[in-house]
Amino acid sequence: MGVTPDLPDLYLMRHGQTRWNAEGRLQGRLDSPLTPLGLAQARRQAWLLRDLPDGLARYASPAGRAQQTARIAFGGAGFACDERLHEIDIGSFAGRLGAALQAEHPALFGQGGALDWYDHAPGGEHFAGLRARVRAFLRDLSGPAVIVTHGITLRMLRAEAMGLPPERLAEMPVLQGAVHLVSRGRHRMFF
C-alpha cells in the first residue's frame, strides 16, 4: 500500500468535545451538542486556520457536532456537507457508555488493538465500509481541502492518505481543537 502521489493536502479536524464525549458515551451515527470546551476547541481551530490560503475546499460531516464545529472553525465561510465523512457506524453500541460496554463484552474489548472493537461492533459498518467511503471521498477531491469529521473517520482519512493499513489506526493520535495536516504522505499536527 503506497501513498497516492497526487493526493492534495488535507487539513483534518475532529469536531469539538460533545456532551457524550464528556460522559464517555459512544456516538457513532448518533449526535450530541458541543460542550463549552467543544465550542472553545472549535474557536481554536478557527485561529489555527486563519493563515490558510483562500480558495481551499471546505467539507464537513453531516452530523450536528461536525456542522456546529465547521460553522465556527470556518468563520462563517461556506462548506459542503458530505455523507462520506460521517463517523463509523457502530451499530447497537451507539449511545451506550463505553465503560458499560467494556464490562459487558470483555473479550471484544480485550482482543487486538485499542480500536479493533470498532471492526466487530454488532450491526456496525466495520473498517472495510469506512475505508471504502473514505477512499471514494479522497478520489473525488480536486485540490487541497479543509475537513471537519470524527475521530475514527479522521484516522482512516490519514491512513489512506499516508498509505497505511487500518491496523495502524490506534497509533494515530487525534486531538479535538487541533488541525492535522497530511501532505505528501506525511502528518503534522497543529494545536
mmCIF file of C-alpha atoms in Angstrom:
data_model
loop_
_atom_site.group_PDB
_atom_site.id
_atom_site.type_symbol
_atom_site.label_atom_id
_atom_site.label_comp_id
_atom_site.label_asym_id
_atom_site.label_seq_id
_atom_site.Cartn_x
_atom_site.Cartn_y
_atom_site.Cartn_z
ATOM 1 C CA MET A 1 0.000 0.000 0.000
ATOM 2 C CA GLY A 2 1.611 3.236 -1.091
ATOM 3 C CA VAL A 3 0.925 6.921 -0.775
ATOM 4 C CA THR A 4 -1.145 8.442 -3.559
ATOM 5 C CA PRO A 5 1.389 10.867 -5.088
ATOM 6 C CA ASP A 6 -1.181 13.292 -6.481
ATOM 7 C CA LEU A 7 -3.358 13.468 -3.363
ATOM 8 C CA PRO A 8 -3.866 17.113 -2.361
ATOM 9 C CA ASP A 9 -3.037 18.483 1.077
ATOM 10 C CA LEU A 10 -5.627 17.613 3.713
ATOM 11 C CA TYR A 11 -6.317 19.807 6.751
ATOM 12 C CA LEU A 12 -8.269 17.453 9.009
ATOM 13 C CA MET A 13 -10.139 18.363 12.190
ATOM 14 C CA ARG A 14 -12.172 16.396 14.664
ATOM 15 C CA HIS A 15 -15.312 18.091 15.947
ATOM 16 C CA GLY A 16 -15.110 19.760 19.372
ATOM 17 C CA GLN A 17 -15.913 17.913 22.568
ATOM 18 C CA THR A 18 -19.568 16.931 22.910
ATOM 19 C CA ARG A 19 -21.710 16.215 25.931
ATOM 20 C CA TRP A 20 -21.477 12.491 25.161
ATOM 21 C CA ASN A 21 -17.681 12.663 24.756
ATOM 22 C CA ALA A 22 -17.518 14.148 28.256
ATOM 23 C CA GLU A 23 -19.785 11.379 29.596
ATOM 24 C CA GLY A 24 -17.831 8.567 27.900
ATOM 25 C CA ARG A 25 -20.870 7.720 25.754
ATOM 26 C CA LEU A 26 -20.241 6.372 22.244
ATOM 27 C CA GLN A 27 -21.860 8.389 19.467
ATOM 28 C CA GLY A 28 -21.207 6.677 16.154
ATOM 29 C CA ARG A 29 -24.007 7.957 13.896
ATOM 30 C CA LEU A 30 -25.921 9.468 16.825
ATOM 31 C CA ASP A 31 -25.262 13.012 17.995
ATOM 32 C CA SER A 32 -24.966 15.304 20.990
ATOM 33 C CA PRO A 33 -24.194 19.034 21.205
ATOM 34 C CA LEU A 34 -20.808 20.620 21.799
ATOM 35 C CA THR A 35 -19.883 21.453 25.373
ATOM 36 C CA PRO A 36 -18.420 24.858 26.325
ATOM 37 C CA LEU A 37 -14.985 23.218 25.945
ATOM 38 C CA GLY A 38 -16.022 21.929 22.498
ATOM 39 C CA LEU A 39 -17.017 25.448 21.442
ATOM 40 C CA ALA A 40 -13.634 26.743 22.634
ATOM 41 C CA GLN A 41 -11.880 23.965 20.683
ATOM 42 C CA ALA A 42 -13.728 24.995 17.508
ATOM 43 C CA ARG A 43 -12.659 28.623 18.076
ATOM 44 C CA ARG A 44 -9.082 27.382 18.497
ATOM 45 C CA GLN A 45 -9.336 25.593 15.152
ATOM 46 C CA ALA A 46 -10.591 28.825 13.546
ATOM 47 C CA TRP A 47 -7.477 30.557 14.895
ATOM 48 C CA LEU A 48 -5.234 27.751 13.581
ATOM 49 C CA LEU A 49 -6.823 28.044 10.124
ATOM 50 C CA ARG A 50 -6.511 31.834 9.921
ATOM 51 C CA ASP A 51 -3.461 31.842 7.615
ATOM 52 C CA LEU A 52 -4.584 29.189 5.137
ATOM 53 C CA PRO A 53 -4.812 30.387 1.545
ATOM 54 C CA ASP A 54 -8.183 31.423 0.178
ATOM 55 C CA GLY A 55 -9.988 29.082 -2.140
ATOM 56 C CA LEU A 56 -9.462 25.825 -0.247
ATOM 57 C CA ALA A 57 -12.417 23.457 -0.474
ATOM 58 C CA ARG A 58 -14.214 23.069 2.855
ATOM 59 C CA TYR A 59 -16.131 19.959 3.887
ATOM 60 C CA ALA A 60 -17.884 18.633 6.972
ATOM 61 C CA SER A 61 -19.653 15.509 8.086
ATOM 62 C CA PRO A 62 -23.459 15.836 8.197
ATOM 63 C CA ALA A 63 -23.506 15.144 11.959
ATOM 64 C CA GLY A 64 -24.669 18.090 14.052
ATOM 65 C CA ARG A 65 -21.474 18.162 16.131
ATOM 66 C CA ALA A 66 -19.329 18.417 12.983
ATOM 67 C CA GLN A 67 -21.633 21.028 11.431
ATOM 68 C CA GLN A 68 -21.514 23.127 14.619
ATOM 69 C CA THR A 69 -17.712 22.887 14.703
ATOM 70 C CA ALA A 70 -17.403 23.730 10.985
ATOM 71 C CA ARG A 71 -19.552 26.874 11.276
ATOM 72 C CA ILE A 72 -17.203 28.165 13.978
ATOM 73 C CA ALA A 73 -13.884 26.871 12.602
ATOM 74 C CA PHE A 74 -14.602 28.109 9.079
ATOM 75 C CA GLY A 75 -15.551 31.557 10.389
ATOM 76 C CA GLY A 76 -18.836 31.651 8.536
ATOM 77 C CA ALA A 77 -17.327 30.598 5.181
ATOM 78 C CA GLY A 78 -19.438 28.147 3.228
ATOM 79 C CA PHE A 79 -18.719 24.438 3.216
ATOM 80 C CA ALA A 80 -20.049 21.291 1.626
ATOM 81 C CA CYS A 81 -21.690 18.580 3.673
ATOM 82 C CA ASP A 82 -20.520 15.120 2.586
ATOM 83 C CA GLU A 83 -22.149 11.948 3.880
ATOM 84 C CA ARG A 84 -18.895 10.024 3.329
ATOM 85 C CA LEU A 85 -17.312 11.999 6.195
ATOM 86 C CA HIS A 86 -19.775 10.705 8.792
ATOM 87 C CA GLU A 87 -18.382 8.744 11.733
ATOM 88 C CA ILE A 88 -18.130 4.967 11.511
ATOM 89 C CA ASP A 89 -21.464 3.309 12.274
ATOM 90 C CA ILE A 90 -21.102 1.307 15.491
ATOM 91 C CA GLY A 91 -24.498 -0.361 15.280
ATOM 92 C CA SER A 92 -26.079 -1.345 18.588
ATOM 93 C CA PHE A 93 -23.183 0.169 20.558
ATOM 94 C CA ALA A 94 -24.234 3.729 19.607
ATOM 95 C CA GLY A 95 -25.459 5.780 22.540
ATOM 96 C CA ARG A 96 -24.029 3.388 25.119
ATOM 97 C CA LEU A 97 -21.442 4.190 27.775
ATOM 98 C CA GLY A 98 -18.040 2.847 26.759
ATOM 99 C CA ALA A 99 -17.283 1.566 30.270
ATOM 100 C CA ALA A 100 -20.547 -0.404 30.394
ATOM 101 C CA LEU A 101 -19.856 -1.989 27.010
ATOM 102 C CA GLN A 102 -16.356 -2.979 28.093
ATOM 103 C CA ALA A 103 -17.795 -4.654 31.200
ATOM 104 C CA GLU A 104 -20.473 -6.470 29.141
ATOM 105 C CA HIS A 105 -18.126 -7.549 26.324
ATOM 106 C CA PRO A 106 -14.652 -8.021 27.870
ATOM 107 C CA ALA A 107 -13.475 -10.403 25.133
ATOM 108 C CA LEU A 108 -14.412 -7.964 22.367
ATOM 109 C CA PHE A 109 -12.681 -5.022 24.021
ATOM 110 C CA GLY A 110 -9.732 -7.071 25.295
ATOM 111 C CA GLN A 111 -8.591 -8.525 21.992
ATOM 112 C CA GLY A 112 -6.301 -6.878 19.478
ATOM 113 C CA GLY A 113 -5.580 -3.170 19.440
ATOM 114 C CA ALA A 114 -7.401 -0.445 21.315
ATOM 115 C CA LEU A 115 -9.683 0.357 18.360
ATOM 116 C CA ASP A 116 -10.245 -3.158 16.999
ATOM 117 C CA TRP A 117 -13.677 -3.378 18.608
ATOM 118 C CA TYR A 118 -14.956 -0.883 16.003
ATOM 119 C CA ASP A 119 -14.412 -3.609 13.426
ATOM 120 C CA HIS A 120 -16.636 -6.024 15.388
ATOM 121 C CA ALA A 121 -19.454 -3.805 16.714
ATOM 122 C CA PRO A 122 -22.781 -5.675 16.254
ATOM 123 C CA GLY A 123 -24.686 -4.193 13.327
ATOM 124 C CA GLY A 124 -21.845 -1.758 12.636
ATOM 125 C CA GLU A 125 -20.193 -0.612 9.446
ATOM 126 C CA HIS A 126 -16.754 -2.055 10.252
ATOM 127 C CA PHE A 127 -13.458 -0.766 8.864
ATOM 128 C CA ALA A 128 -13.988 -2.085 5.326
ATOM 129 C CA GLY A 129 -17.130 0.026 4.882
ATOM 130 C CA LEU A 130 -15.499 3.133 6.352
ATOM 131 C CA ARG A 131 -12.402 2.628 4.228
ATOM 132 C CA ALA A 132 -14.454 2.316 1.025
ATOM 133 C CA ARG A 133 -16.322 5.579 1.580
ATOM 134 C CA VAL A 134 -13.173 7.454 2.669
ATOM 135 C CA ARG A 135 -11.376 6.253 -0.477
ATOM 136 C CA ALA A 136 -14.312 7.422 -2.604
ATOM 137 C CA PHE A 137 -14.207 10.843 -0.929
ATOM 138 C CA LEU A 138 -10.456 11.199 -1.482
ATOM 139 C CA ARG A 139 -10.739 10.152 -5.140
ATOM 140 C CA ASP A 140 -13.238 12.963 -5.720
ATOM 141 C CA LEU A 141 -11.017 15.731 -4.311
ATOM 142 C CA SER A 142 -9.663 18.087 -6.953
ATOM 143 C CA GLY A 143 -7.443 20.185 -4.686
ATOM 144 C CA PRO A 144 -6.423 20.899 -1.081
ATOM 145 C CA ALA A 145 -9.259 20.590 1.418
ATOM 146 C CA VAL A 146 -10.166 21.503 4.980
ATOM 147 C CA ILE A 147 -12.331 18.833 6.575
ATOM 148 C CA VAL A 148 -14.295 18.570 9.836
ATOM 149 C CA THR A 149 -15.069 14.965 10.702
ATOM 150 C CA HIS A 150 -14.833 12.459 13.572
ATOM 151 C CA GLY A 151 -12.153 10.542 15.437
ATOM 152 C CA ILE A 152 -12.215 7.205 13.609
ATOM 153 C CA THR A 153 -13.050 8.721 10.226
ATOM 154 C CA LEU A 154 -10.193 11.213 10.601
ATOM 155 C CA ARG A 155 -7.820 8.356 11.379
ATOM 156 C CA MET A 156 -8.981 6.441 8.312
ATOM 157 C CA LEU A 157 -8.541 9.530 6.097
ATOM 158 C CA ARG A 158 -4.983 9.864 7.433
ATOM 159 C CA ALA A 159 -4.247 6.169 6.958
ATOM 160 C CA GLU A 160 -5.414 6.250 3.350
ATOM 161 C CA ALA A 161 -3.526 9.483 2.580
ATOM 162 C CA MET A 162 -0.366 8.085 4.160
ATOM 163 C CA GLY A 163 -0.616 4.607 2.648
ATOM 164 C CA LEU A 164 -1.086 2.860 5.998
ATOM 165 C CA PRO A 165 -3.291 -0.169 6.727
ATOM 166 C CA PRO A 166 -6.304 0.116 9.077
ATOM 167 C CA GLU A 167 -4.372 -1.934 11.646
ATOM 168 C CA ARG A 168 -2.373 1.246 12.334
ATOM 169 C CA LEU A 169 -5.377 3.448 13.263
ATOM 170 C CA ALA A 170 -4.799 3.120 17.019
ATOM 171 C CA GLU A 171 -1.281 4.545 16.607
ATOM 172 C CA MET A 172 -2.661 7.829 15.266
ATOM 173 C CA PRO A 173 -3.388 10.483 17.876
ATOM 174 C CA VAL A 174 -6.403 12.684 17.191
ATOM 175 C CA LEU A 175 -6.918 15.809 19.266
ATOM 176 C CA GLN A 176 -10.019 17.931 19.474
ATOM 177 C CA GLY A 177 -9.144 21.587 18.904
ATOM 178 C CA ALA A 178 -6.189 20.704 16.660
ATOM 179 C CA VAL A 179 -5.573 20.666 12.901
ATOM 180 C CA HIS A 180 -3.977 17.577 11.361
ATOM 181 C CA LEU A 181 -2.177 18.269 8.081
ATOM 182 C CA VAL A 182 -1.414 15.380 5.746
ATOM 183 C CA SER A 183 0.824 16.490 2.899
ATOM 184 C CA ARG A 184 2.763 14.212 0.538
ATOM 185 C CA GLY A 185 2.133 11.222 2.779
ATOM 186 C CA ARG A 186 3.399 12.894 5.960
ATOM 187 C CA HIS A 187 1.462 14.067 9.007
ATOM 188 C CA ARG A 188 1.886 17.171 11.152
ATOM 189 C CA MET A 189 -0.408 18.383 13.897
ATOM 190 C CA PHE A 190 -1.018 21.986 14.903
ATOM 191 C CA PHE A 191 -2.632 22.807 18.240
#
